[in-house]
mmCIF file of C-alpha atoms in Angstrom:
data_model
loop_
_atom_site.group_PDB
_atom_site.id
_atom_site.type_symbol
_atom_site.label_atom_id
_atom_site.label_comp_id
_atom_site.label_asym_id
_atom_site.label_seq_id
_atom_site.Cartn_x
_atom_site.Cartn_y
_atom_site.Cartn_z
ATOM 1 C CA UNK C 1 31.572 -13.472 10.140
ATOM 2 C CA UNK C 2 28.639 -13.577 7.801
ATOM 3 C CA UNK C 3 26.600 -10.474 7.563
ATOM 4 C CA UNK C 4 23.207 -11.110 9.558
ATOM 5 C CA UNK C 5 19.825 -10.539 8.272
ATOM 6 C CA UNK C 6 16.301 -11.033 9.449
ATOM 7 C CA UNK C 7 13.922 -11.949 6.826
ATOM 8 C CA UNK C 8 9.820 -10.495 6.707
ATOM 9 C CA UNK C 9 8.149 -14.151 6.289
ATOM 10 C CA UNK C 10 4.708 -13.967 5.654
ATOM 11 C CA UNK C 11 3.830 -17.636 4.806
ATOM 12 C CA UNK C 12 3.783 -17.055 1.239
ATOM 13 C CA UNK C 13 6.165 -18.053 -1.611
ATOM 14 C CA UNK C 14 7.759 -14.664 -2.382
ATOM 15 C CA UNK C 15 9.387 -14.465 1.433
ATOM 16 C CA UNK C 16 10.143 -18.180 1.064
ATOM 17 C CA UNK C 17 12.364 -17.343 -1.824
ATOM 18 C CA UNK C 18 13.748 -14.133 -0.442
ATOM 19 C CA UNK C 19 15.192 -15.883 2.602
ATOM 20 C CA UNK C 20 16.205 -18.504 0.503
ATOM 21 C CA UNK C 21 18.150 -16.320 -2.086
ATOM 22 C CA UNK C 22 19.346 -14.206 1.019
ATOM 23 C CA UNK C 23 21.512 -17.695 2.442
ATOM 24 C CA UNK C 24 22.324 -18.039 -0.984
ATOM 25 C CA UNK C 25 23.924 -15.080 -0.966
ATOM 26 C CA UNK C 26 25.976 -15.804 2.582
ATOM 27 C CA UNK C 27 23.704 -13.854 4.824
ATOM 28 C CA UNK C 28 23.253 -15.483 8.182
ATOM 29 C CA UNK C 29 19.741 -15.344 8.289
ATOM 30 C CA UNK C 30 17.041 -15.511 10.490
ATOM 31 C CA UNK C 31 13.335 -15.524 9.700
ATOM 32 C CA UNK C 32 10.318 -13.809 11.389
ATOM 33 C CA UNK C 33 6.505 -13.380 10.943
ATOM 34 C CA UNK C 34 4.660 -10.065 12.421
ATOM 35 C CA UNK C 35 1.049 -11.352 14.084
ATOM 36 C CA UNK C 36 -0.922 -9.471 13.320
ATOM 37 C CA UNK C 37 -5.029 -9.068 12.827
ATOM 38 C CA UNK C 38 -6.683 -12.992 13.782
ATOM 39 C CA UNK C 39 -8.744 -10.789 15.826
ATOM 40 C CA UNK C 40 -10.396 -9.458 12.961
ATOM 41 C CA UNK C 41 -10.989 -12.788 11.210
ATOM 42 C CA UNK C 42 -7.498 -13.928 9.354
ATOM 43 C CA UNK C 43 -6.284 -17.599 10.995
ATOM 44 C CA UNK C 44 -3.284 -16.869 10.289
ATOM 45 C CA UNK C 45 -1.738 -20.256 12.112
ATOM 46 C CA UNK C 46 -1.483 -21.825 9.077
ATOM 47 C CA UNK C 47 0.870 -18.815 7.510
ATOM 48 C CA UNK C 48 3.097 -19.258 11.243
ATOM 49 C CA UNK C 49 3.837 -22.603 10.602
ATOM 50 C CA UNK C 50 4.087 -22.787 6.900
ATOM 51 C CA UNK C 51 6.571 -20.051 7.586
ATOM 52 C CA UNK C 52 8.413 -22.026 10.242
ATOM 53 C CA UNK C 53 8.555 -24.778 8.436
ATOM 54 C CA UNK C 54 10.668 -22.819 5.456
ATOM 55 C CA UNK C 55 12.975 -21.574 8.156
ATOM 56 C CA UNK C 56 13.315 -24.953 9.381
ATOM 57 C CA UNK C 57 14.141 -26.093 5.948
ATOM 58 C CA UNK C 58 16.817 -23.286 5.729
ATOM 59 C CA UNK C 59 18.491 -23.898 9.317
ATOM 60 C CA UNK C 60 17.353 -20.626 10.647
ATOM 61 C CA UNK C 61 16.374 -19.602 13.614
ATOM 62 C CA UNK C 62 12.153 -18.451 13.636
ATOM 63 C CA UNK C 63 10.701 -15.968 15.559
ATOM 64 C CA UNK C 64 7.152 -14.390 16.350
ATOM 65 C CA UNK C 65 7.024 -11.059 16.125
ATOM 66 C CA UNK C 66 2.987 -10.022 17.981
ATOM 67 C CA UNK C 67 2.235 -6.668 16.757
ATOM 68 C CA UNK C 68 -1.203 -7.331 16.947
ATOM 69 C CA UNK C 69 -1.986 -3.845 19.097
ATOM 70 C CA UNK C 70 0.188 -1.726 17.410
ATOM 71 C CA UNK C 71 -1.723 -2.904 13.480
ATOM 72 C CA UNK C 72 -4.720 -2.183 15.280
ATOM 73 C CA UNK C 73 -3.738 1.544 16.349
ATOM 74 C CA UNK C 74 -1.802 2.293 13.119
ATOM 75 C CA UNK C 75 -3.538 0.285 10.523
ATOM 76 C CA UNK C 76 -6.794 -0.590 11.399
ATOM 77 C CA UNK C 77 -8.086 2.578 12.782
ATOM 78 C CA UNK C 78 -6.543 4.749 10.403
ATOM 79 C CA UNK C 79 -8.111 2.844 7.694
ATOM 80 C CA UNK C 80 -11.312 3.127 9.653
ATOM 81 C CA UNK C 81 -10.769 7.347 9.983
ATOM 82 C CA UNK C 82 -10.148 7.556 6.876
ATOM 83 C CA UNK C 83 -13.300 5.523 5.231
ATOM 84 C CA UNK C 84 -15.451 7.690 8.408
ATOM 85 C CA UNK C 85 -14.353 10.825 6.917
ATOM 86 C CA UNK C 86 -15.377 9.765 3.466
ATOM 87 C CA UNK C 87 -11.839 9.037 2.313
ATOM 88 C CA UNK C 88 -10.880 6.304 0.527
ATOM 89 C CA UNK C 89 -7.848 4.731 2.721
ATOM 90 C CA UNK C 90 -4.807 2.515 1.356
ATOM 91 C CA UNK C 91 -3.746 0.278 4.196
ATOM 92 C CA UNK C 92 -0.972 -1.282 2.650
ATOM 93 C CA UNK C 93 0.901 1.950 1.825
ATOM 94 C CA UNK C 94 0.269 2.785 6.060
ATOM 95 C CA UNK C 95 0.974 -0.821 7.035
ATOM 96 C CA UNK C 96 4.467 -0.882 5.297
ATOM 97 C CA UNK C 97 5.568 2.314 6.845
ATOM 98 C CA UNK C 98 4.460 1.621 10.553
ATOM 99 C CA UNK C 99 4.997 -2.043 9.971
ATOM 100 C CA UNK C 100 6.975 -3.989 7.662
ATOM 101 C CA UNK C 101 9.708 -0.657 7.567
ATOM 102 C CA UNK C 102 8.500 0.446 10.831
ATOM 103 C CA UNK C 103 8.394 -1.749 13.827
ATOM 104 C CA UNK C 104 10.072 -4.585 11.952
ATOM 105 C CA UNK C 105 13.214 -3.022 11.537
ATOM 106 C CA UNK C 106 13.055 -1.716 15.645
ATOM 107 C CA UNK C 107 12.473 -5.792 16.220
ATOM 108 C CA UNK C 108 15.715 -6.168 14.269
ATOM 109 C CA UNK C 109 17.704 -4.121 15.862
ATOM 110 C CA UNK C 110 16.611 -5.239 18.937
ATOM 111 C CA UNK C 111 17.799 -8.600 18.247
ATOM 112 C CA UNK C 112 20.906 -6.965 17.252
ATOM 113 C CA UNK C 113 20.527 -7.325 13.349
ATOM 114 C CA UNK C 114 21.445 -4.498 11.075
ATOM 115 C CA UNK C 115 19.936 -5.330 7.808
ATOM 116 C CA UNK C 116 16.734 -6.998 6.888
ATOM 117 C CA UNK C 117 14.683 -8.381 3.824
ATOM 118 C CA UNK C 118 11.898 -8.504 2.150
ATOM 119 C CA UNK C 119 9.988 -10.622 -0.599
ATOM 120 C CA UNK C 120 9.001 -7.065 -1.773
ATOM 121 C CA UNK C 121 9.183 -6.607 -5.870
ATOM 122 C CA UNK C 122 11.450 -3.493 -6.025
ATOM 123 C CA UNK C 123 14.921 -2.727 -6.323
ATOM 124 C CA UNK C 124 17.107 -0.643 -3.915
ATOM 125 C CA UNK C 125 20.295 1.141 -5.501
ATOM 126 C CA UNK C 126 23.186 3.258 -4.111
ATOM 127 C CA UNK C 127 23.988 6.505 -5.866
ATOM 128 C CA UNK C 128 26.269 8.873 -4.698
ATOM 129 C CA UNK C 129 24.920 9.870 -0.795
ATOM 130 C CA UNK C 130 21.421 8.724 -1.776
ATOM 131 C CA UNK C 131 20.027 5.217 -1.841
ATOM 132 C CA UNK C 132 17.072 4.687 -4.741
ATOM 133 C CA UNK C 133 13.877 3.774 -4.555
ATOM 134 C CA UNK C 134 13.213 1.668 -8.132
ATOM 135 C CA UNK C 135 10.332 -0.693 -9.702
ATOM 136 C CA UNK C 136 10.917 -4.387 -9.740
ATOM 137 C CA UNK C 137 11.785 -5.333 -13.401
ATOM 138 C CA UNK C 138 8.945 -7.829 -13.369
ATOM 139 C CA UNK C 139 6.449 -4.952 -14.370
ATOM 140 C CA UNK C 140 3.444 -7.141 -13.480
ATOM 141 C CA UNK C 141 4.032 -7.521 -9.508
ATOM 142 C CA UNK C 142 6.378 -4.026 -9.099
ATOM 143 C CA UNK C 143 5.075 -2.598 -5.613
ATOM 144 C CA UNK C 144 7.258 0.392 -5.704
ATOM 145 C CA UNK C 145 4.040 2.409 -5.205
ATOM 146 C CA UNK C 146 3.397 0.818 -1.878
ATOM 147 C CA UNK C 147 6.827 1.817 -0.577
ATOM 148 C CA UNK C 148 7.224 5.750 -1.441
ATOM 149 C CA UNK C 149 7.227 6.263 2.004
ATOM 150 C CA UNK C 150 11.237 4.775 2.342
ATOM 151 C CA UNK C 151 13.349 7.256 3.951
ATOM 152 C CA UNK C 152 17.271 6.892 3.219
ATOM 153 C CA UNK C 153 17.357 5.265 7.059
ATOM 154 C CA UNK C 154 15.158 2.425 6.332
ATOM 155 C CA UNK C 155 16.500 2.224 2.705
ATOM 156 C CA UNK C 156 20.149 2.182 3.950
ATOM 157 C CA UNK C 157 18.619 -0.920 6.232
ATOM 158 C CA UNK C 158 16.615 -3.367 4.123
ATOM 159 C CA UNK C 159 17.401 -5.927 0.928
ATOM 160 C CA UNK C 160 14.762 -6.437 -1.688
ATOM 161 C CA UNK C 161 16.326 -10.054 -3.346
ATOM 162 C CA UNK C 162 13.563 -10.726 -5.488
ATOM 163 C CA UNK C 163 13.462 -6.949 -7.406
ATOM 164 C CA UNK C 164 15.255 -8.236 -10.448
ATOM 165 C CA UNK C 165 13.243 -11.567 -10.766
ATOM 166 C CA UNK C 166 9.850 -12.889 -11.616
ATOM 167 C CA UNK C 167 6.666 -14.307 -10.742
ATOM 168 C CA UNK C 168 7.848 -17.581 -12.607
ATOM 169 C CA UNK C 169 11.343 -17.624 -11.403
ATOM 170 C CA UNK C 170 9.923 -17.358 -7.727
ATOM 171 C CA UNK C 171 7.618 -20.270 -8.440
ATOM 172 C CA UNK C 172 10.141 -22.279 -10.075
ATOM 173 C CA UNK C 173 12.699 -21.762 -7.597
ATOM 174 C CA UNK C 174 10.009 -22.501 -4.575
ATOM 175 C CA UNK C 175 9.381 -25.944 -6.634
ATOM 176 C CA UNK C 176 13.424 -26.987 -6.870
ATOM 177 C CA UNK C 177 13.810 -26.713 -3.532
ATOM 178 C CA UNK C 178 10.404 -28.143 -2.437
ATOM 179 C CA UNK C 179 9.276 -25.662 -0.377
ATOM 180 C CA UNK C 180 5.553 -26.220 0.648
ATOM 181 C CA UNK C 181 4.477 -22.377 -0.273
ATOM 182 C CA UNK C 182 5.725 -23.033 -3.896
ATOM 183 C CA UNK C 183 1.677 -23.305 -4.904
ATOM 184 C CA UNK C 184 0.257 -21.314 -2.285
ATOM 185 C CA UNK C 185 -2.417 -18.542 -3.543
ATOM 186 C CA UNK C 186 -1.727 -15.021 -3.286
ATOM 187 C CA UNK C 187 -4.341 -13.118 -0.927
ATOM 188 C CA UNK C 188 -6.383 -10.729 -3.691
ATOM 189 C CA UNK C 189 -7.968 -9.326 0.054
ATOM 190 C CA UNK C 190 -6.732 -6.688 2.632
ATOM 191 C CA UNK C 191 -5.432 -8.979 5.684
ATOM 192 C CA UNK C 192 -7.970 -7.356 8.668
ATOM 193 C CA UNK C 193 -10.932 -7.825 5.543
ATOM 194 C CA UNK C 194 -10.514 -11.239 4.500
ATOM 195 C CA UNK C 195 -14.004 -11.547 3.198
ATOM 196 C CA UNK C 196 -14.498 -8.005 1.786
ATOM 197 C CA UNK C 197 -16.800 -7.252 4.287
ATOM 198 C CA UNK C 198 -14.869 -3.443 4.793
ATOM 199 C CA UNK C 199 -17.938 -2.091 6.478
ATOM 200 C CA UNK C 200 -18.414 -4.745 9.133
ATOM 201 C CA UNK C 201 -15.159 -3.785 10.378
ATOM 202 C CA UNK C 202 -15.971 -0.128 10.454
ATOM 203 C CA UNK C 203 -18.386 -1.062 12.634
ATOM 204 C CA UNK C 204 -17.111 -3.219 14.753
ATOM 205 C CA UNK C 205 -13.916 -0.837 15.540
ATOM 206 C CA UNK C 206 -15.973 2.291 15.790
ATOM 207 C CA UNK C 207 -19.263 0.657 17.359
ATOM 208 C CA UNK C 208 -21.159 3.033 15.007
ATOM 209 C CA UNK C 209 -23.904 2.100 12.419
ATOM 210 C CA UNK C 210 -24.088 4.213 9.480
ATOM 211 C CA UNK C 211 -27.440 5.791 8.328
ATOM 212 C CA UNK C 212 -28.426 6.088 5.232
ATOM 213 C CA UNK C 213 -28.549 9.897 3.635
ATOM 214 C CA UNK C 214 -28.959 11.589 0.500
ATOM 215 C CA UNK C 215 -27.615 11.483 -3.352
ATOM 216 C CA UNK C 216 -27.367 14.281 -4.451
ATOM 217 C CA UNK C 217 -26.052 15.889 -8.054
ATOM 218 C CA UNK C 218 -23.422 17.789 -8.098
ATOM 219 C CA UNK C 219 -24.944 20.879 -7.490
ATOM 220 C CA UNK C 220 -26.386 19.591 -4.283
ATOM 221 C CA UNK C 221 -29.673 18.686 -5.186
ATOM 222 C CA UNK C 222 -31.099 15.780 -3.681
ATOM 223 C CA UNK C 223 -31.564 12.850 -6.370
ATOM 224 C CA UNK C 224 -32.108 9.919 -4.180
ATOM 225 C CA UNK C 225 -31.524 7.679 -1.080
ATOM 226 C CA UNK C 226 -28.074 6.095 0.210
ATOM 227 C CA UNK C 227 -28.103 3.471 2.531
ATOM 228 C CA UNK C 228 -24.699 4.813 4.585
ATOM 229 C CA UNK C 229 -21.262 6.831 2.759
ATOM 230 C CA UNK C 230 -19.337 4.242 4.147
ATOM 231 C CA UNK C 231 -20.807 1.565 1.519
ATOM 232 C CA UNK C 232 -19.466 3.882 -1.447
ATOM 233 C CA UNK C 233 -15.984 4.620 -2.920
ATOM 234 C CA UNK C 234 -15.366 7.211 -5.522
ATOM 235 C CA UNK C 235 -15.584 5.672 -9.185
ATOM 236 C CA UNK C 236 -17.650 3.170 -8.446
ATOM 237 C CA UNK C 237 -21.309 2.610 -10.248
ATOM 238 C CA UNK C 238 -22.309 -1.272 -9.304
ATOM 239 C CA UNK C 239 -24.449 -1.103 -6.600
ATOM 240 C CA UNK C 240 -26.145 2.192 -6.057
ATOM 241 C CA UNK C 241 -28.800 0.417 -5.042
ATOM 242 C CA UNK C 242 -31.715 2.884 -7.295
ATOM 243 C CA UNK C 243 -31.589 3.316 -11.008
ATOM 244 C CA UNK C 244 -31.247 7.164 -12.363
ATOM 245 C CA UNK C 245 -32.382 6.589 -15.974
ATOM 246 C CA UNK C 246 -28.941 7.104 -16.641
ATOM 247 C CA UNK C 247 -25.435 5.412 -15.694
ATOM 248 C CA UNK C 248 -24.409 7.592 -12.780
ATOM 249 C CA UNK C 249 -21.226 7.611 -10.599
ATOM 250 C CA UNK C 250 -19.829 8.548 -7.429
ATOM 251 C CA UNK C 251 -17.638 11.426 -7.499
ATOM 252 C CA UNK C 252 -17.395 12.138 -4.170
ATOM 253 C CA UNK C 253 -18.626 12.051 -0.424
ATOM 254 C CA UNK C 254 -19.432 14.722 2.079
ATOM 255 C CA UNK C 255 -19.346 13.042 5.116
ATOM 256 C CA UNK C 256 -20.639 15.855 7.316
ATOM 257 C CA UNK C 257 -23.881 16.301 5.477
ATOM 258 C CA UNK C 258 -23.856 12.336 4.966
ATOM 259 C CA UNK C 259 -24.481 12.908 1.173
ATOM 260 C CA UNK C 260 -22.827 11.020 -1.558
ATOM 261 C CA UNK C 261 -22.297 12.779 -4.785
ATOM 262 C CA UNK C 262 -23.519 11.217 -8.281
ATOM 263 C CA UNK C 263 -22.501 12.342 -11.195
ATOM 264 C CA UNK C 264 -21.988 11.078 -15.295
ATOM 265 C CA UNK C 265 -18.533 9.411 -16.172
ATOM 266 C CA UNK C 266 -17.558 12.826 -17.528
ATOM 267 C CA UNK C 267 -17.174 14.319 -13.892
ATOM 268 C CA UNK C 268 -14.853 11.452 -12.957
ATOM 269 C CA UNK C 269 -12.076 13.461 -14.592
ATOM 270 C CA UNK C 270 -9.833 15.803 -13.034
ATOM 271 C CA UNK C 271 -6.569 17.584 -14.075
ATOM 272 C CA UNK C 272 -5.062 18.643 -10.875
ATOM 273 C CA UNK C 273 -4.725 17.053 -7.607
ATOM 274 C CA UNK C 274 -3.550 18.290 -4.385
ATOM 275 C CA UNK C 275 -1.273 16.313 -1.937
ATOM 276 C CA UNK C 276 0.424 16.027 1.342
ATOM 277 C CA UNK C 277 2.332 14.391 3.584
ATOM 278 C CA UNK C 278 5.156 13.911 1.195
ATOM 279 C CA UNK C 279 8.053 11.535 1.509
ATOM 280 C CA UNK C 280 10.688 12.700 -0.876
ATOM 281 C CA UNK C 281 13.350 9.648 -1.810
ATOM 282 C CA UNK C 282 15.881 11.050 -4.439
ATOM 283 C CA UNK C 283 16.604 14.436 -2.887
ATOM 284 C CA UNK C 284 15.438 16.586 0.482
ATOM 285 C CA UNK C 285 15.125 19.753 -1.124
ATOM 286 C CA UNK C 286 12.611 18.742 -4.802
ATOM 287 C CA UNK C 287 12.786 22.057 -7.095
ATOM 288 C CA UNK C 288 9.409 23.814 -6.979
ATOM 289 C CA UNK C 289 8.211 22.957 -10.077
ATOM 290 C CA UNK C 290 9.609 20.153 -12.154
ATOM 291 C CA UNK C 291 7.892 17.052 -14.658
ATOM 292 C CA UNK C 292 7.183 13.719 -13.603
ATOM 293 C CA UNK C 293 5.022 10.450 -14.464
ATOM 294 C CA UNK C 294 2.546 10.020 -11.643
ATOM 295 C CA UNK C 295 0.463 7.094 -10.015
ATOM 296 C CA UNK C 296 -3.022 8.198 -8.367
ATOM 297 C CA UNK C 297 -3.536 4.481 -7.374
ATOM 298 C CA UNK C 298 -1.805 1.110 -7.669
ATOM 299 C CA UNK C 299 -3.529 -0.110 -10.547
ATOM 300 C CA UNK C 300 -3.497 3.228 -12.931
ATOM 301 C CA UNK C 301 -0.791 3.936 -15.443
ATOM 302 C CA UNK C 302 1.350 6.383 -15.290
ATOM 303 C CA UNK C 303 0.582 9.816 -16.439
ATOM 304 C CA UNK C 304 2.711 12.883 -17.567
ATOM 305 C CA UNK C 305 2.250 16.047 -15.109
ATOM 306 C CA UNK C 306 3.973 18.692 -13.841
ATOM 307 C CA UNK C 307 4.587 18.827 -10.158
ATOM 308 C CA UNK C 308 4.223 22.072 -8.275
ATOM 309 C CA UNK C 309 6.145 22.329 -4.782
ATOM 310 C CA UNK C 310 3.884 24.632 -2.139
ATOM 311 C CA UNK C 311 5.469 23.201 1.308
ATOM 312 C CA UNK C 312 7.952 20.701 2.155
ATOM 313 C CA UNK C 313 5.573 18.022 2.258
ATOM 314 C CA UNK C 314 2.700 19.282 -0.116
ATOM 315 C CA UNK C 315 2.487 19.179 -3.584
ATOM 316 C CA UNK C 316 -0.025 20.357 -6.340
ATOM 317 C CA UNK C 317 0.119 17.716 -9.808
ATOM 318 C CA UNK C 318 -1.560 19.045 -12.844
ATOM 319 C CA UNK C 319 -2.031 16.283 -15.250
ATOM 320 C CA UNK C 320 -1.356 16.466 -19.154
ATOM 321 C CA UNK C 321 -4.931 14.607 -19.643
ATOM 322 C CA UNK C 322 -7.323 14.749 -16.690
ATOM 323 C CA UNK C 323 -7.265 11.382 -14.652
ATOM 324 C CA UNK C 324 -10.190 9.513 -14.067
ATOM 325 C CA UNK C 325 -11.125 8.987 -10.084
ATOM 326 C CA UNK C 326 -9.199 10.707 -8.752
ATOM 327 C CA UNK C 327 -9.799 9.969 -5.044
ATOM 328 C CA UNK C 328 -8.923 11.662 -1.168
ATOM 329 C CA UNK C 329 -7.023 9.059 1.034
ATOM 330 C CA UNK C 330 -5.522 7.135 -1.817
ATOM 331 C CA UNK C 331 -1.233 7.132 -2.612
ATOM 332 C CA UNK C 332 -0.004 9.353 -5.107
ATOM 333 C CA UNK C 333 4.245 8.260 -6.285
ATOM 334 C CA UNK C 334 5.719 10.515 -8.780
ATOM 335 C CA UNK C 335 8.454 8.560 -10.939
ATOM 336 C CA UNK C 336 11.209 9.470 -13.408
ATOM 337 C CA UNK C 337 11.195 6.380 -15.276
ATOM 338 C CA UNK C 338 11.770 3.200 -13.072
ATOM 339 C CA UNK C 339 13.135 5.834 -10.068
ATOM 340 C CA UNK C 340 10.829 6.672 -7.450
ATOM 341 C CA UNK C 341 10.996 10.439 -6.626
ATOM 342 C CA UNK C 342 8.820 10.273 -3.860
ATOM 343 C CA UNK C 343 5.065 10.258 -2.504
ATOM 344 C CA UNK C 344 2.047 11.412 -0.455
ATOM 345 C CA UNK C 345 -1.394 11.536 -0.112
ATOM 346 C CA UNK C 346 -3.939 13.180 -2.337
ATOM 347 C CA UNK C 347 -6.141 15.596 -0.219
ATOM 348 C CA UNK C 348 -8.723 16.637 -2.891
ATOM 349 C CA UNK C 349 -8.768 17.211 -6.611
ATOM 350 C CA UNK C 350 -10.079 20.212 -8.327
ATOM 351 C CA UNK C 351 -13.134 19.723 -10.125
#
């Protein structure tokens, strides 16, 4: 008998492909879609049936999967703690773990199938005792960043058929077989936030409105008005809302005192970061201190540091050049070249 696998359709063209390829390969497949957050705005009918209508095409049975509660508790509100506190939250990174890796795989194996695949761009390999976290080859859509948080459970459990391919080759391949995703748009927009509107959601989930406070320098002194922390991530300079005579920044936000902190370009930069809640992929025991490239968000390069063990699960990254933006809440994946060595999340950076 063919091995069985259940797919992660979203509507789109990528999981299209990947269940595609996955029959291709002699996988008896089936295909499910995780509901998810309408009730925060996203119709997301339209990506049910469009994602029906590929398993349809592919003879395979289609399932619902309504995990709209559980996204609420382990997305939605952690993203919403994590902006209160005056973080600066990555839901993706949180949504694959208790998600896509998380509650997925449980709705597998409670339909009693072992493996299960993704339209993910990475690449999973066997060596020795270990499986490896890797980037897709297609450098421009790898989203081994989002998935640090792998252990060698849900690695041993899950197929990534598009890692050695490309944005074109997906297209192309959607197009052959006329699949009606083969020209759908990718969503630039977090699901729960299709508009952008991050802080009506705040609100809405925590029934709070934000007051405005005080910018202040970073020595503390008071240098003008905010109209709430929550409206302001660290980097940003757009939309301040007061001119300062000079191009000012946020470095940071205290969200006890409700102050946001302004500061020149200059004081964006940071050598050393600090970091928890570490998921280590290639080995369970890291040395204390050893070199790595590093990723402080999804769209940064790279950058040469060396990595510092204190705990288990904490680690402290000093940077060859000090990193610009450096900001609480965000991902942080250490690499050694396309291998993923593991992740966490940055607490603070020294400044």
């Amino acid at each position: 008998m063919n091995k069985k696998a259940l797919v992660a359709m979203s509507g789109g063209v990528d999981s299209s492909v990947a269940a595609y390829l996955m029959k291709k390969e002699g996988y008896e497949i089936s295909g499910a879609i995780m509901r998810l957050c309408d009730d925060f705005g996203e119709d997301s009918s339209s990506s049910v049936n469009d994602a029906r209508m590929i398993c349809e095409r592919l003879d395979a049975p289609f399932y619902v999967f309504d995990y709209r509660d559980d996204f609420k508790t382990f997305v939605v509100e952690d993203f919403v703690r994590v902006y209160d506190e005056g973080g600066t939250p990555n839901p993706c990174v949180v949504c694959n773990k208790k998600m896509k890796f998380g509650k997925f795989i449980d709705g597998a194996k409670a339909a009693g199938i072992d493996l299960i695949a993704t339209g993910h761009y990475a690449r999973i390999e066997k060596s020795g005792d270990r499986f490896l976290l890797k980037k897709g080859l297609d450098s421009s859509k790898d989203q081994s960043y989002f998935l640090y948080h792998l252990t060698q459970n849900q690695l041993s459990h899950t197929l990534f058929p598009l890692g050695s391919m490309s944005k074109d080759e997906i297209r192309e391949i959607a197009k052959e077989n006329g699949f009606v995703t083969a020209h759908k748009k990718e969503s630039q927009d977090i699901c729960f936030v299709p508009s952008g509107d991050y802080v009506s959601v705040i609100e809405k989930v925590t029934s709070k409105v934000y007051p405005g406070g005080n910018f202040v320098n970073p020595a503390g002194e008071k240098i003008g008005n905010h109209k709430g922390h929550i409206y302001y991530t660290i980097g940003q300079r757009k939309g301040l809302g007061m001119g300062f005579g000079e191009k000012m920044y946020v470095l940071g936000k205290d969200a006890g005192k409700n102050e946001v902190i302004l500061g020149s370009n200059h004081d964006l930069f940071s050598d050393t970061l600090f970091a928890n809640d570490f998921n280590w992929i290639v080995s369970d025991n890291p040395p204390e201190t050893f070199r790595a490239d590093v990723k402080i968000r999804y769209g940064a390069k790279e950058a040469p540091a060396t990595v510092y063990v204190t705990e288990k699960d904490c680690v402290k990254i000093v940077f060859d050049t000090p990193q610009r933006a450096i900001a609480p809440g965000q991902a942080v994946v250490l690499y050694d070249g396309d291998v993923v060595l593991g992740g966490g999340t940055i607490t603070e950076r020294e400044k």
